[in-house]
GROMACS .gro file of C-alpha atoms in nm:
model
  168
    1ARG     CA    1  18.396   4.926  23.265
    2VAL     CA    2  18.405   4.567  23.452
    3ALA     CA    3  18.072   4.524  23.314
    4PHE     CA    4  18.171   4.624  22.972
    5VAL     CA    5  18.508   4.403  22.988
    6LEU     CA    6  18.223   4.121  23.126
    7HIS     CA    7  17.991   4.144  22.842
    8GLU     CA    8  18.219   4.228  22.546
    9SER     CA    9  18.538   4.025  22.606
   10PHE     CA   10  18.369   3.736  22.802
   11GLY     CA   11  18.059   3.707  22.699
   12PHE     CA   12  17.891   3.699  22.995
   13GLU     CA   13  17.513   3.790  23.006
   14PHE     CA   14  17.348   4.091  23.199
   15GLU     CA   15  17.192   3.866  23.458
   16THR     CA   16  17.491   3.705  23.530
   17ILE     CA   17  17.710   4.075  23.567
   18ALA     CA   18  17.441   4.201  23.780
   19ALA     CA   19  17.454   3.929  24.016
   20ILE     CA   20  17.860   3.992  24.038
   21LEU     CA   21  17.833   4.361  24.060
   22ASP     CA   22  17.518   4.328  24.319
   23THR     CA   23  17.308   4.576  24.074
   24SER     CA   24  16.987   4.503  23.809
   25PRO     CA   25  17.031   4.368  23.516
   26VAL     CA   26  16.909   4.701  23.328
   27ALA     CA   27  17.166   4.918  23.548
   28ALA     CA   28  17.458   4.617  23.452
   29ARG     CA   29  17.327   4.723  23.087
   30LYS     CA   30  17.402   5.115  23.136
   31LEU     CA   31  17.759   5.034  23.296
   32ALA     CA   32  17.847   4.860  22.995
   33SER     CA   33  17.701   5.118  22.781
   34ARG     CA   34  17.847   5.403  22.970
   35ALA     CA   35  18.182   5.255  22.943
   36ARG     CA   36  18.146   5.160  22.545
   37ALA     CA   37  18.108   5.518  22.501
   38LYS     CA   38  18.440   5.636  22.651
   39VAL     CA   39  18.650   5.362  22.455
   40ARG     CA   40  18.528   5.374  22.123
   41GLN     CA   41  18.310   5.602  21.849
   42PRO     CA   42  17.924   5.595  21.866
   43THR     CA   43  17.790   5.270  21.629
   44ILE     CA   44  17.425   5.176  21.572
   45GLU     CA   45  17.460   4.890  21.827
   46ASP     CA   46  17.511   5.178  22.092
   47SER     CA   47  17.156   5.313  22.033
   48LEU     CA   48  17.039   4.990  22.161
   49ALA     CA   49  17.064   5.125  22.525
   50ASP     CA   50  16.796   5.356  22.432
   51TRP     CA   51  16.557   5.112  22.317
   52GLU     CA   52  16.597   4.886  22.621
   53VAL     CA   53  16.573   5.169  22.811
   54VAL     CA   54  16.175   5.235  22.648
   55ASP     CA   55  16.108   4.896  22.671
   56ALA     CA   56  16.214   4.865  23.030
   57PHE     CA   57  15.985   5.210  23.103
   58LEU     CA   58  15.674   5.045  22.942
   59ALA     CA   59  15.701   4.717  23.123
   60ALA     CA   60  15.758   4.906  23.452
   61ALA     CA   61  15.436   5.134  23.391
   62ARG     CA   62  15.239   4.845  23.334
   63GLY     CA   63  15.355   4.653  23.551
   64GLY     CA   64  15.310   4.951  23.831
   65ASP     CA   65  15.695   4.942  23.963
   66PHE     CA   66  15.754   5.276  24.109
   67ALA     CA   67  16.063   5.195  24.213
   68HIS     CA   68  16.185   5.073  23.886
   69LEU     CA   69  16.011   5.350  23.714
   70MET     CA   70  16.239   5.633  23.964
   71GLU     CA   71  16.565   5.446  23.833
   72LEU     CA   72  16.499   5.481  23.464
   73LEU     CA   73  16.387   5.848  23.468
   74ALA     CA   74  16.633   6.162  23.479
   75PRO     CA   75  16.551   6.365  23.837
   76ASP     CA   76  16.436   6.671  23.602
   77VAL     CA   77  16.246   6.453  23.354
   78ARG     CA   78  15.989   6.672  23.199
   79VAL     CA   79  15.710   6.541  23.000
   80ARG     CA   80  15.549   6.781  22.744
   81ALA     CA   81  15.256   6.766  22.514
   82ASP     CA   82  15.202   6.916  22.160
   83ALA     CA   83  14.872   7.095  22.072
   84ALA     CA   84  14.705   6.776  21.895
   85ALA     CA   85  14.749   6.531  22.173
   86LEU     CA   86  14.652   6.824  22.421
   87ALA     CA   87  14.296   6.776  22.177
   88VAL     CA   88  14.287   6.418  22.271
   89GLY     CA   89  14.314   6.497  22.660
   90THR     CA   90  14.686   6.440  22.729
   91PRO     CA   91  14.835   6.649  23.004
   92GLU     CA   92  15.064   6.931  22.899
   93ARG     CA   93  15.300   6.914  23.120
   94ILE     CA   94  15.441   6.658  23.450
   95ASP     CA   95  15.785   6.819  23.583
   96GLY     CA   96  16.004   6.602  23.758
   97ARG     CA   97  16.101   6.259  23.869
   98ASP     CA   98  15.830   6.165  24.153
   99GLU     CA   99  15.533   6.336  23.955
  100VAL     CA  100  15.629   6.158  23.608
  101ALA     CA  101  15.661   5.852  23.803
  102ALA     CA  102  15.321   5.835  24.008
  103PHE     CA  103  15.147   5.922  23.651
  104PHE     CA  104  15.315   5.615  23.441
  105ASP     CA  105  15.291   5.384  23.771
  106GLY     CA  106  15.061   5.108  23.697
  107ALA     CA  107  14.941   5.263  23.340
  108ALA     CA  108  15.035   5.283  22.982
  109LYS     CA  109  14.845   4.921  22.949
  110ALA     CA  110  14.719   5.023  22.573
  111ALA     CA  111  15.082   5.125  22.491
  112ARG     CA  112  15.282   4.973  22.265
  113PRO     CA  113  15.628   4.975  22.167
  114VAL     CA  114  15.714   5.144  21.837
  115SER     CA  115  15.953   5.318  21.606
  116VAL     CA  116  15.908   5.620  21.468
  117ASP     CA  117  16.187   5.755  21.214
  118GLY     CA  118  16.450   5.492  21.379
  119ARG     CA  119  16.398   5.606  21.722
  120PRO     CA  120  16.248   5.405  21.973
  121GLY     CA  121  15.919   5.525  22.108
  122ALA     CA  122  15.593   5.415  22.246
  123ALA     CA  123  15.230   5.492  22.095
  124TRP     CA  124  14.895   5.450  22.245
  125PHE     CA  125  14.649   5.256  22.008
  126GLN     CA  126  14.285   5.223  21.999
  127HIS     CA  127  14.113   4.988  21.737
  128GLY     CA  128  14.465   4.928  21.583
  129GLU     CA  129  14.531   5.282  21.520
  130ALA     CA  130  14.830   5.499  21.654
  131LYS     CA  131  14.689   5.782  21.841
  132VAL     CA  132  14.924   5.947  22.061
  133LEU     CA  133  15.304   5.917  22.007
  134PHE     CA  134  15.532   5.889  22.314
  135ASP     CA  135  15.878   6.062  22.209
  136PHE     CA  136  16.116   6.008  22.418
  137VAL     CA  137  16.457   6.155  22.452
  138VAL     CA  138  16.686   5.928  22.662
  139GLU     CA  139  17.053   6.079  22.764
  140ARG     CA  140  17.273   5.824  22.954
  141GLY     CA  141  17.065   5.579  23.037
  142THR     CA  142  16.753   5.756  23.183
  143ILE     CA  143  16.452   5.898  23.027
  144ALA     CA  144  16.548   6.266  23.026
  145SER     CA  145  16.229   6.377  22.859
  146ILE     CA  146  15.891   6.256  22.697
  147THR     CA  147  15.647   6.415  22.463
  148PHE     CA  148  15.295   6.329  22.367
  149ARG     CA  149  15.255   6.385  22.016
  150ALA     CA  150  14.902   6.354  21.787
  151GLU     CA  151  14.986   6.482  21.434
  152GLY     CA  152  14.849   6.291  21.172
  153ASP     CA  153  15.206   6.294  20.961
  154LEU     CA  154  15.378   6.162  21.231
  155LEU     CA  155  15.166   5.917  21.364
  156ALA     CA  156  15.131   5.791  20.999
  157ARG     CA  157  15.490   5.678  21.026
  158VAL     CA  158  15.467   5.491  21.356
  159VAL     CA  159  15.557   5.153  21.316
  160ARG     CA  160  15.498   4.857  21.580
  161ARG     CA  161  15.791   4.662  21.746
  162ASP     CA  162  15.606   4.411  21.882
  163GLY     CA  163  15.524   4.268  21.562
  164ALA     CA  164  15.131   4.270  21.603
  165SER     CA  165  14.908   4.456  21.356
  166GLU     CA  166  14.613   4.473  21.607
  167PRO     CA  167  14.662   4.587  21.992
  168SER     CA  168  14.649   4.262  22.207
   0.00000   0.00000   0.00000
């Protein structure tokens, strides 16, 4: 609740709150988000925490930050794939925080932040086209599951959030 009050009432940045609470800025955001949920009804603003978790996950995966990946994943996190994603070579299933973190550690360099149907996600792009969507479920500030999806109609609804039309 301290993180929530410092941010909402006094306008402190999460980096400052993190220093005060001796934690990371991502953890300070999570603390504030949880307190916000307890003191009022959820709003669109509250869903921003999901976007931040997904973006932090992508950064940690690309940067090979195994410890941060572990913080962002729920202990019983699971990865699954639909039939179309299996056909392009994604793994069918990965279970547990350690295995999922190991799989993504230093990976996802071709993945870009996307939105699909208003939800945060990531997608692997090849020649400017989304080939596989990473569909995240975020619960209580951690990633509970990721589903690799490659159905054509779904990929057609993917919108890049980094403003680029071609992958960098």
